[in-house]
Tab-separated table of C-alpha atoms and ligand atoms in Angstrom:
chain	number	residue	atom	x	y	z
A	18	MET	CA	9.157	-21.992	5.186
A	19	GLN	CA	8.499	-18.032	5.774
A	20	ARG	CA	6.443	-17.385	8.466
A	21	VAL	CA	4.685	-14.079	7.114
A	22	LEU	CA	2.777	-11.505	9.183
A	23	VAL	CA	0.935	-8.501	7.654
A	24	THR	CA	-0.708	-5.787	8.752
A	25	GLY	CA	-4.082	-4.214	7.593
A	26	ALA	CA	-4.694	-6.777	6.456
A	27	ASN	CA	-8.400	-6.259	5.947
A	28	GLY	CA	-7.256	-2.821	3.311
A	29	GLN	CA	-7.728	-2.221	-0.232
A	30	ILE	CA	-3.834	-3.798	-0.595
A	31	GLY	CA	-3.372	-6.246	2.353
A	32	SER	CA	-6.684	-8.000	1.650
A	33	GLU	CA	-4.944	-9.282	-1.634
A	34	LEU	CA	-1.730	-9.181	-0.300
A	35	VAL	CA	-2.111	-11.947	1.805
A	36	ALA	CA	-4.134	-14.034	-0.192
A	37	ALA	CA	-1.369	-13.871	-3.268
A	38	LEU	CA	1.366	-14.355	-0.259
A	39	ARG	CA	-1.039	-17.715	1.015
A	40	GLU	CA	-0.761	-18.889	-2.554
A	41	ARG	CA	2.689	-18.610	-2.420
A	42	ALA	CA	3.882	-19.855	1.183
A	43	GLY	CA	0.681	-21.554	2.534
A	44	VAL	CA	-1.956	-20.856	4.077
A	45	GLU	CA	-1.116	-21.765	6.567
A	46	HIS	CA	1.979	-19.517	6.796
A	47	VAL	CA	0.431	-16.755	6.767
A	48	VAL	CA	-1.251	-15.094	9.419
A	49	GLY	CA	-3.587	-11.516	8.871
A	50	ALA	CA	-3.695	-8.225	11.888
A	51	ASP	CA	-5.633	-6.101	11.627
A	52	LEU	CA	-7.909	-4.515	14.528
A	53	ARG	CA	-11.112	-6.269	13.185
A	54	PRO	CA	-11.512	-9.732	12.028
A	55	PRO	CA	-11.520	-9.762	8.156
A	56	PRO	CA	-15.034	-9.603	6.276
A	57	GLY	CA	-17.128	-12.569	6.392
A	58	ALA	CA	-15.461	-13.911	9.951
A	59	PRO	CA	-16.861	-13.587	13.126
A	60	ALA	CA	-16.155	-11.397	15.457
A	61	GLY	CA	-13.613	-11.706	18.783
A	62	ASN	CA	-9.723	-12.134	19.437
A	63	GLY	CA	-9.412	-15.541	18.124
A	64	SER	CA	-5.892	-16.010	15.809
A	65	ALA	CA	-7.798	-18.150	13.172
A	66	THR	CA	-10.785	-17.706	10.281
A	67	ALA	CA	-12.155	-19.926	8.273
A	68	SER	CA	-9.729	-18.335	5.332
A	69	GLY	CA	-6.359	-18.621	7.128
A	70	PRO	CA	-5.066	-17.601	10.617
A	71	HIS	CA	-5.884	-13.587	11.328
A	72	GLU	CA	-4.451	-11.840	14.853
A	73	VAL	CA	-6.767	-9.218	15.917
A	74	LEU	CA	-4.455	-5.924	17.386
A	75	ASP	CA	-3.560	-2.645	17.090
A	76	VAL	CA	-0.028	-2.051	15.632
A	77	ARG	CA	0.107	1.182	18.108
A	78	ASP	CA	0.219	-1.676	21.112
A	79	ARG	CA	3.473	-3.190	20.862
A	80	ALA	CA	2.905	-6.132	23.434
A	81	ALA	CA	0.397	-7.629	21.278
A	82	LEU	CA	2.568	-7.159	17.731
A	83	GLU	CA	5.590	-8.283	19.986
A	84	ARG	CA	2.500	-11.243	20.845
A	85	ALA	CA	2.023	-12.167	17.255
A	86	MET	CA	4.869	-12.359	15.667
A	87	ARG	CA	6.813	-14.307	18.039
A	88	GLU	CA	3.788	-17.255	18.492
A	89	HIS	CA	4.007	-17.185	14.420
A	90	HIS	CA	7.149	-17.453	14.938
A	91	VAL	CA	7.065	-14.792	11.906
A	92	ASP	CA	10.368	-13.929	9.787
A	93	THR	CA	9.100	-11.484	7.273
A	94	VAL	CA	6.158	-8.608	8.042
A	95	PHE	CA	4.708	-6.397	5.754
A	96	HIS	CA	3.707	-4.218	7.784
A	97	LEU	CA	0.639	-2.748	5.549
A	98	ALA	CA	-1.496	-0.564	8.295
A	99	SER	CA	-1.600	2.746	7.982
A	100	LEU	CA	-4.061	6.070	7.695
A	101	LEU	CA	-4.325	7.331	4.344
A	102	SER	CA	-3.893	10.883	2.758
A	103	ALA	CA	-7.662	12.355	3.445
A	104	SER	CA	-8.358	10.337	6.479
A	105	GLY	CA	-5.787	11.308	7.863
A	106	GLU	CA	-6.633	14.892	7.236
A	107	GLU	CA	-9.268	13.700	9.190
A	108	ALA	CA	-7.147	12.617	12.457
A	109	PRO	CA	-3.719	13.629	12.085
A	110	ASP	CA	-2.499	12.861	15.845
A	111	ARG	CA	-3.533	9.431	14.931
A	112	ALA	CA	-2.000	9.066	11.646
A	113	TRP	CA	0.764	10.561	13.690
A	114	ASP	CA	0.882	7.712	16.350
A	115	VAL	CA	-0.856	4.638	14.270
A	116	ASN	CA	1.598	5.289	10.689
A	117	THR	CA	4.978	6.887	13.107
A	118	ASN	CA	4.264	4.380	16.611
A	119	GLY	CA	2.989	1.144	14.286
A	120	LEU	CA	5.707	1.277	12.258
A	121	LYS	CA	7.872	2.187	14.980
A	122	HIS	CA	7.005	-0.643	16.863
A	123	VAL	CA	7.640	-3.360	13.709
A	124	LEU	CA	11.487	-2.559	13.270
A	125	ASP	CA	11.599	-2.744	17.171
A	126	LEU	CA	10.518	-6.164	16.864
A	127	ALA	CA	12.121	-6.601	13.379
A	128	ARG	CA	15.680	-6.656	15.304
A	129	ALA	CA	14.554	-7.623	18.813
A	130	CYS	CA	13.254	-11.269	17.930
A	131	GLY	CA	15.484	-11.633	15.181
A	132	GLU	CA	18.450	-11.748	17.841
A	133	ASN	CA	16.280	-13.532	20.829
A	134	GLU	CA	15.578	-16.375	18.589
A	135	GLY	CA	18.369	-16.064	16.223
A	136	ARG	CA	16.305	-17.937	13.425
A	137	ARG	CA	18.202	-16.862	10.293
A	138	ASP	CA	22.083	-18.320	9.868
A	139	GLY	CA	25.298	-15.999	8.353
A	140	ALA	CA	24.936	-12.194	9.184
A	141	ASP	CA	21.720	-11.603	8.353
A	142	HIS	CA	19.383	-12.711	11.955
A	143	SER	CA	16.281	-9.941	11.627
A	144	VAL	CA	13.316	-10.503	11.054
A	145	ARG	CA	12.822	-8.441	7.288
A	146	VAL	CA	10.372	-5.870	7.091
A	147	PHE	CA	8.489	-4.725	3.689
A	148	TRP	CA	6.420	-1.468	4.462
A	149	PRO	CA	4.923	0.958	1.897
A	150	SER	CA	5.702	5.179	1.145
A	151	SER	CA	3.339	6.432	-0.580
A	152	ILE	CA	3.870	9.849	-3.294
A	153	ALA	CA	1.940	11.718	-0.674
A	154	ALA	CA	5.639	12.180	0.846
A	155	PHE	CA	6.468	14.651	-2.386
A	156	GLY	CA	5.585	17.722	-3.212
A	157	PRO	CA	5.053	21.398	-4.255
A	158	ALA	CA	9.398	21.858	-4.410
A	159	THR	CA	9.806	17.696	-6.074
A	160	GLY	CA	9.076	18.563	-9.538
A	161	THR	CA	7.863	16.317	-12.066
A	162	PRO	CA	8.685	13.469	-12.910
A	163	ALA	CA	9.748	12.796	-8.824
A	164	PRO	CA	13.089	11.607	-9.120
A	165	GLN	CA	14.459	8.934	-6.588
A	166	GLN	CA	16.449	11.166	-5.396
A	167	ALA	CA	13.796	14.151	-4.104
A	168	VAL	CA	13.265	16.785	-2.615
A	169	LEU	CA	10.576	15.275	-0.060
A	170	ASP	CA	7.801	18.033	0.476
A	171	PRO	CA	4.479	16.695	1.860
A	172	GLN	CA	1.853	18.712	2.708
A	173	THR	CA	-0.218	16.403	5.080
A	174	MET	CA	0.014	14.594	7.953
A	175	TYR	CA	0.272	11.619	5.827
A	176	GLY	CA	2.852	12.593	3.943
A	177	VAL	CA	4.862	13.867	6.756
A	178	THR	CA	4.579	10.019	8.406
A	179	LYS	CA	5.754	8.490	5.400
A	180	VAL	CA	8.883	10.576	4.793
A	181	SER	CA	9.593	10.080	8.732
A	182	GLY	CA	8.808	5.736	8.180
A	183	GLU	CA	11.088	6.210	4.773
A	184	PHE	CA	14.656	7.553	7.406
A	185	LEU	CA	12.978	5.557	10.592
A	186	CYS	CA	13.943	2.469	7.788
A	187	ARG	CA	17.160	3.422	6.277
A	188	TYR	CA	18.196	4.348	9.653
A	189	TYR	CA	17.389	0.875	11.219
A	190	HIS	CA	19.325	-0.720	7.865
A	191	GLN	CA	21.947	1.371	8.282
A	192	LYS	CA	22.565	1.238	12.249
A	193	TYR	CA	21.217	-2.622	12.748
A	194	GLY	CA	21.407	-4.306	10.024
A	195	VAL	CA	17.340	-4.855	9.760
A	196	ASP	CA	16.512	-5.624	6.488
A	197	VAL	CA	13.727	-3.327	5.308
A	198	ARG	CA	12.149	-1.920	2.268
A	199	GLY	CA	10.166	-0.174	0.730
A	200	LEU	CA	8.164	1.291	-2.232
A	201	ARG	CA	6.639	5.148	-3.150
A	202	TYR	CA	2.995	3.441	-4.709
A	203	PRO	CA	1.518	5.391	-6.697
A	204	GLY	CA	-2.521	5.659	-6.724
A	205	LEU	CA	-3.924	1.938	-6.477
A	206	VAL	CA	-7.046	1.037	-8.424
A	207	SER	CA	-8.572	-2.857	-7.248
A	208	HIS	CA	-11.760	-4.099	-7.947
A	209	ALA	CA	-11.665	-6.902	-4.906
A	210	ALA	CA	-11.547	-4.509	-1.586
A	211	PRO	CA	-12.298	-1.043	-1.398
A	212	PRO	CA	-10.045	2.005	-1.288
A	213	GLY	CA	-8.980	3.294	2.595
A	214	GLY	CA	-9.312	7.416	2.516
A	215	GLY	CA	-7.315	8.255	0.366
A	216	THR	CA	-7.334	11.006	-2.515
A	217	THR	CA	-6.416	8.155	-5.299
A	218	ASP	CA	-10.094	7.262	-4.475
A	219	TYR	CA	-11.688	7.966	-7.140
A	220	ALA	CA	-10.978	5.963	-9.165
A	221	VAL	CA	-11.889	3.359	-8.096
A	222	GLU	CA	-15.551	4.608	-6.917
A	223	MET	CA	-15.567	5.205	-10.469
A	224	CYS	CA	-15.089	2.028	-12.293
A	225	ARG	CA	-17.762	0.854	-9.601
A	226	ALA	CA	-20.180	3.374	-10.483
A	227	ALA	CA	-19.073	2.561	-14.694
A	228	ALA	CA	-19.032	-1.473	-14.239
A	229	GLU	CA	-23.251	-0.386	-12.159
A	230	GLU	CA	-23.916	2.083	-14.904
A	231	ARG	CA	-24.733	4.813	-12.351
A	232	SER	CA	-23.219	8.171	-12.580
A	233	TYR	CA	-20.341	9.316	-11.268
A	234	THR	CA	-19.683	12.684	-9.552
A	235	CYS	CA	-15.808	13.505	-8.900
A	236	PHE	CA	-14.027	14.523	-6.230
A	237	LEU	CA	-11.298	15.707	-8.578
A	238	GLU	CA	-11.010	17.916	-10.816
A	239	PRO	CA	-11.172	16.288	-14.402
A	240	ALA	CA	-7.355	17.451	-15.579
A	241	THR	CA	-6.247	16.283	-12.473
A	242	ARG	CA	-2.911	13.986	-13.317
A	243	LEU	CA	-1.802	12.110	-10.787
A	244	PRO	CA	1.125	8.592	-10.734
A	245	MET	CA	-1.242	5.165	-10.283
A	246	MET	CA	-1.029	1.444	-10.929
A	247	TYR	CA	-3.419	-1.218	-11.258
A	248	MET	CA	-3.158	-3.504	-8.110
A	249	PRO	CA	-1.787	-6.432	-10.319
A	250	ASP	CA	1.288	-4.493	-10.712
A	251	ALA	CA	1.652	-4.092	-7.155
A	252	LEU	CA	1.661	-6.888	-5.360
A	253	ARG	CA	4.324	-8.128	-8.696
A	254	ALA	CA	5.903	-5.143	-7.418
A	255	THR	CA	5.895	-5.726	-3.630
A	256	LEU	CA	6.260	-9.857	-4.134
A	257	ASP	CA	9.442	-8.751	-6.766
A	258	LEU	CA	11.168	-6.250	-4.021
A	259	MET	CA	10.440	-8.772	-1.036
A	260	ASP	CA	13.214	-11.524	-3.332
A	261	ALA	CA	15.114	-9.321	-4.739
A	262	PRO	CA	19.228	-9.947	-3.439
A	263	ALA	CA	19.416	-7.787	-0.685
A	264	GLU	CA	23.380	-6.710	-2.193
A	265	ALA	CA	21.183	-5.719	-5.721
A	266	LEU	CA	19.149	-2.923	-3.374
A	267	THR	CA	20.952	0.825	-3.301
A	268	ALA	CA	17.692	2.532	-2.078
A	269	ARG	CA	15.944	1.386	2.120
A	270	THR	CA	13.701	4.835	2.360
A	271	SER	CA	11.670	3.301	-0.440
A	272	TYR	CA	11.994	2.712	-4.472
A	273	ASN	CA	9.719	5.180	-6.628
A	274	VAL	CA	7.650	2.880	-8.546
A	275	GLY	CA	5.726	4.229	-12.005
A	276	ALA	CA	3.135	2.877	-13.857
A	277	LEU	CA	0.241	5.288	-15.196
A	278	SER	CA	-0.445	8.029	-15.255
A	279	PHE	CA	-4.334	9.717	-16.343
A	280	THR	CA	-5.958	12.441	-15.604
A	281	ALA	CA	-9.844	11.843	-13.751
A	282	ALA	CA	-11.138	12.638	-17.288
A	283	GLU	CA	-9.035	10.103	-19.140
A	284	LEU	CA	-9.834	7.749	-17.066
A	285	ALA	CA	-13.654	8.359	-17.775
A	286	GLU	CA	-13.282	8.411	-20.950
A	287	ALA	CA	-11.179	4.877	-21.011
A	288	LEU	CA	-14.119	3.692	-18.909
A	289	ALA	CA	-17.328	5.437	-21.849
A	290	ALA	CA	-15.969	4.095	-23.851
A	291	ARG	CA	-16.093	-0.089	-21.852
A	292	ALA	CA	-20.115	0.700	-20.654
A	293	PRO	CA	-22.339	-0.861	-22.512
A	294	GLY	CA	-24.592	2.559	-21.317
A	295	GLY	CA	-22.114	5.277	-21.786
A	296	PHE	CA	-20.649	6.354	-18.292
A	297	ASP	CA	-22.378	9.592	-17.286
A	298	CYS	CA	-19.132	11.753	-15.076
A	299	ARG	CA	-19.475	15.381	-13.643
A	300	TYR	CA	-16.870	16.573	-12.075
A	301	GLU	CA	-17.340	18.676	-8.488
A	302	PRO	CA	-14.055	18.980	-6.732
A	303	ASP	CA	-13.775	18.835	-2.682
A	304	PRO	CA	-11.144	21.720	-2.145
A	305	GLU	CA	-9.557	19.626	0.785
A	306	ARG	CA	-8.511	17.023	-1.378
A	307	GLN	CA	-7.870	18.817	-4.627
A	308	GLN	CA	-5.047	20.824	-3.256
A	309	ILE	CA	-3.356	17.249	-1.758
A	310	ALA	CA	-3.693	16.161	-5.306
A	311	ASP	CA	-2.184	18.790	-7.112
A	312	SER	CA	0.718	18.310	-4.239
A	313	TRP	CA	1.268	15.388	-6.301
A	314	PRO	CA	3.800	15.323	-9.178
A	315	ALA	CA	1.757	13.277	-11.952
A	316	THR	CA	5.125	10.836	-12.896
A	317	VAL	CA	7.688	9.557	-11.061
A	318	ASP	CA	11.088	8.279	-13.180
A	319	ASP	CA	11.315	4.716	-11.337
A	320	GLN	CA	14.860	4.039	-12.754
A	321	PRO	CA	16.689	2.796	-10.366
A	322	ALA	CA	13.198	0.181	-9.542
A	323	ARG	CA	14.158	-1.233	-12.766
A	324	ASP	CA	17.757	-1.318	-13.111
A	325	ASP	CA	18.409	-2.272	-9.456
A	326	TRP	CA	15.516	-5.881	-8.693
A	327	GLY	CA	13.877	-5.349	-12.847
A	328	TRP	CA	10.615	-3.484	-11.919
A	329	GLN	CA	8.431	-3.385	-15.141
A	330	PRO	CA	4.224	-2.631	-15.325
A	331	GLN	CA	2.702	-4.223	-17.643
A	332	TYR	CA	-0.853	-2.718	-16.873
A	333	ASP	CA	-1.541	0.208	-19.003
A	334	LEU	CA	-4.977	2.535	-19.118
A	335	GLY	CA	-6.769	-0.499	-21.434
A	336	ALA	CA	-5.342	-2.867	-19.695
A	337	LEU	CA	-6.529	-1.032	-16.525
A	338	ALA	CA	-10.371	-0.378	-17.816
A	339	ASP	CA	-11.293	-3.924	-19.222
A	340	ASP	CA	-10.126	-5.798	-16.233
A	341	MET	CA	-11.715	-3.663	-13.591
A	342	ILE	CA	-14.601	-3.402	-15.823
A	343	GLY	CA	-15.098	-7.300	-16.249
A	344	HIS	CA	-14.239	-8.431	-12.681
A	345	LEU	CA	-16.258	-5.443	-10.925
A	346	GLN	CA	-19.253	-6.386	-13.340
A	347	ALA	CA	-19.075	-10.369	-13.185
A	348	GLY	CA	-19.651	-9.244	-9.126
A	349	PHE	CA	-22.833	-7.078	-9.681
A	350	LYS	CA	-24.490	-9.018	-11.643
A	351	SER	CA	-24.020	-11.943	-9.362
A	352	LYS	CA	-25.055	-9.776	-6.610
A	353	VAL	CA	-27.783	-8.390	-8.560
A	354	GLU	CA	-28.771	-12.577	-9.419
A	355	GLY	CA	-28.471	-13.310	-6.075
B	421	NAD	P1	-6.493	0.930	3.161
B	421	NAD	O1	-7.365	2.105	4.367
B	421	NAD	O2	-7.825	-0.254	2.554
B	421	NAD	O3	-5.904	-0.425	4.762
B	421	NAD	C1	-5.478	0.015	6.174
B	421	NAD	C2	-5.436	-0.792	6.780
B	421	NAD	O4	-4.849	-1.235	8.403
B	421	NAD	C3	-7.291	-1.299	7.361
B	421	NAD	O5	-7.946	-2.686	7.472
B	421	NAD	C4	-7.427	-0.415	9.098
B	421	NAD	O6	-8.494	-1.165	9.388
B	421	NAD	C5	-6.008	-0.881	9.399
B	421	NAD	N1	-5.900	-0.483	10.715
B	421	NAD	C6	-6.100	1.170	10.992
B	421	NAD	N2	-5.098	1.667	12.122
B	421	NAD	C7	-4.824	0.313	12.265
B	421	NAD	C8	-4.393	-0.008	13.607
B	421	NAD	N3	-3.756	1.106	14.385
B	421	NAD	N4	-3.497	-1.368	14.279
B	421	NAD	C9	-4.105	-1.930	13.564
B	421	NAD	N5	-4.811	-2.352	11.902
B	421	NAD	C10	-4.529	-1.042	11.509
B	421	NAD	O7	-4.778	1.697	3.675
B	421	NAD	P2	-4.530	0.228	2.158
B	421	NAD	O8	-4.780	1.053	0.922
B	421	NAD	O9	-4.504	-1.094	1.973
B	421	NAD	O10	-2.976	1.065	2.044
B	421	NAD	C11	-1.795	-0.519	2.421
B	421	NAD	C12	-0.385	0.894	2.971
B	421	NAD	O11	-0.200	0.874	1.567
B	421	NAD	C13	-0.397	1.860	3.625
B	421	NAD	O12	0.153	2.008	4.676
B	421	NAD	C14	-0.586	2.865	2.494
B	421	NAD	O13	-0.110	4.328	3.362
B	421	NAD	C15	0.382	2.165	1.601
B	421	NAD	N6	0.003	3.034	0.837
B	421	NAD	C16	-1.760	2.282	-0.236
B	421	NAD	C17	-1.730	3.345	-1.342
B	421	NAD	C18	-2.702	3.205	-2.040
B	421	NAD	O14	-4.052	3.408	-3.208
B	421	NAD	N7	-3.512	2.477	-1.066
B	421	NAD	C19	-0.425	3.559	-2.246
B	421	NAD	C20	0.266	4.596	-1.497
B	421	NAD	C21	0.803	3.716	-0.763
B	422	AKB	C1	-3.686	8.369	-1.284
B	422	AKB	O1	-4.699	8.379	-2.103
B	422	AKB	O2	-3.826	8.257	0.353
B	422	AKB	C2	-2.985	6.849	-1.466
B	422	AKB	C3	-1.837	7.389	-1.484
B	422	AKB	C4	-1.264	7.441	-3.399
B	422	AKB	O3	-0.957	6.981	-0.984
B	422	AKB	N1	-4.216	5.869	-2.300
């Protein structure tokens, strides 16, 4: 049975990925890890919460990570702990430290824990790792659609850590045989946990405002078009990539995965069509986040992901808007009534 550690477990992706993995592998086999206990759990350093095992740790602390991996006999790590594009520009030193050193610790421990414990038979003696890159690895020189073998031209510290992380992953695979796999996620839209300091956060904020019948002031221009994806597609892509046979994989940096490409105005229009009282969306671009968004491509070419492990997105903009509005309205109503 798989024993999984998810770092950044309290985040936008982690909170849903932990739940999806627990459905598949059983609650006790999936350990969350983050700087804090999961929302709703009592504070403290305990390694079990009502929802399942959880370790309070900082991924910059290699000894704490090692302890968690060994104590829980972890054979797969989903390493999500990170600062994102906007929060990374506010704290570039911390972004470099968390994103780069955190990943290096995970890769070193994947190699060391696997070798020392020899739990996997055959040629594969390392712990498997999933690590996400981002469209932030691209930049103005990349072009649209961004190809798999792209000119990587990051304009943010976050993007710099994604580019260095991609090559670190490939190095550990080539040099030490670590089975590390990655996706260049687009901006992710979801309703369960709030986004954590990115440039594409506007999309989630806009959906929430529309569902709660509030107006929204968007921090990007209406014509800004970016690659985006609905969370159920992102979770499926993540799990499918990790389930794929190693020999099918041709990219050990990170795979492009495309799904949607919409402008802020197109999302606002889709939401207005579904909001009972209409939707008032205004635009006051924030220069820093606008500059970041303008440096990213509008679409990506994900043919290698489709060819190698059968990637196929399921949600278009209409399906995303329907599902987001449905979930967010239900949550809002029960909050108001309760
Ligand atoms: P998030 O900000 O919502 O969550 C990150 C989590 O990491 C937070 O819970 C935070 O507390 C934790 N964390 C931060 N520093 C830590 C540290 N030093 N030690 C332990 N935990 C720490 O981020 P997310 O959106 O869930 O993103 C997860 C991963 O996916 C990141 O690598 C991110 O770059 C990548 N990604 C996300 C998106 C997106 O749109 N959400 C897009 C592309 C790539
Ligand atoms: C961000 O906006 O920083 C993230 C990402 C696209 O990596 N959502």
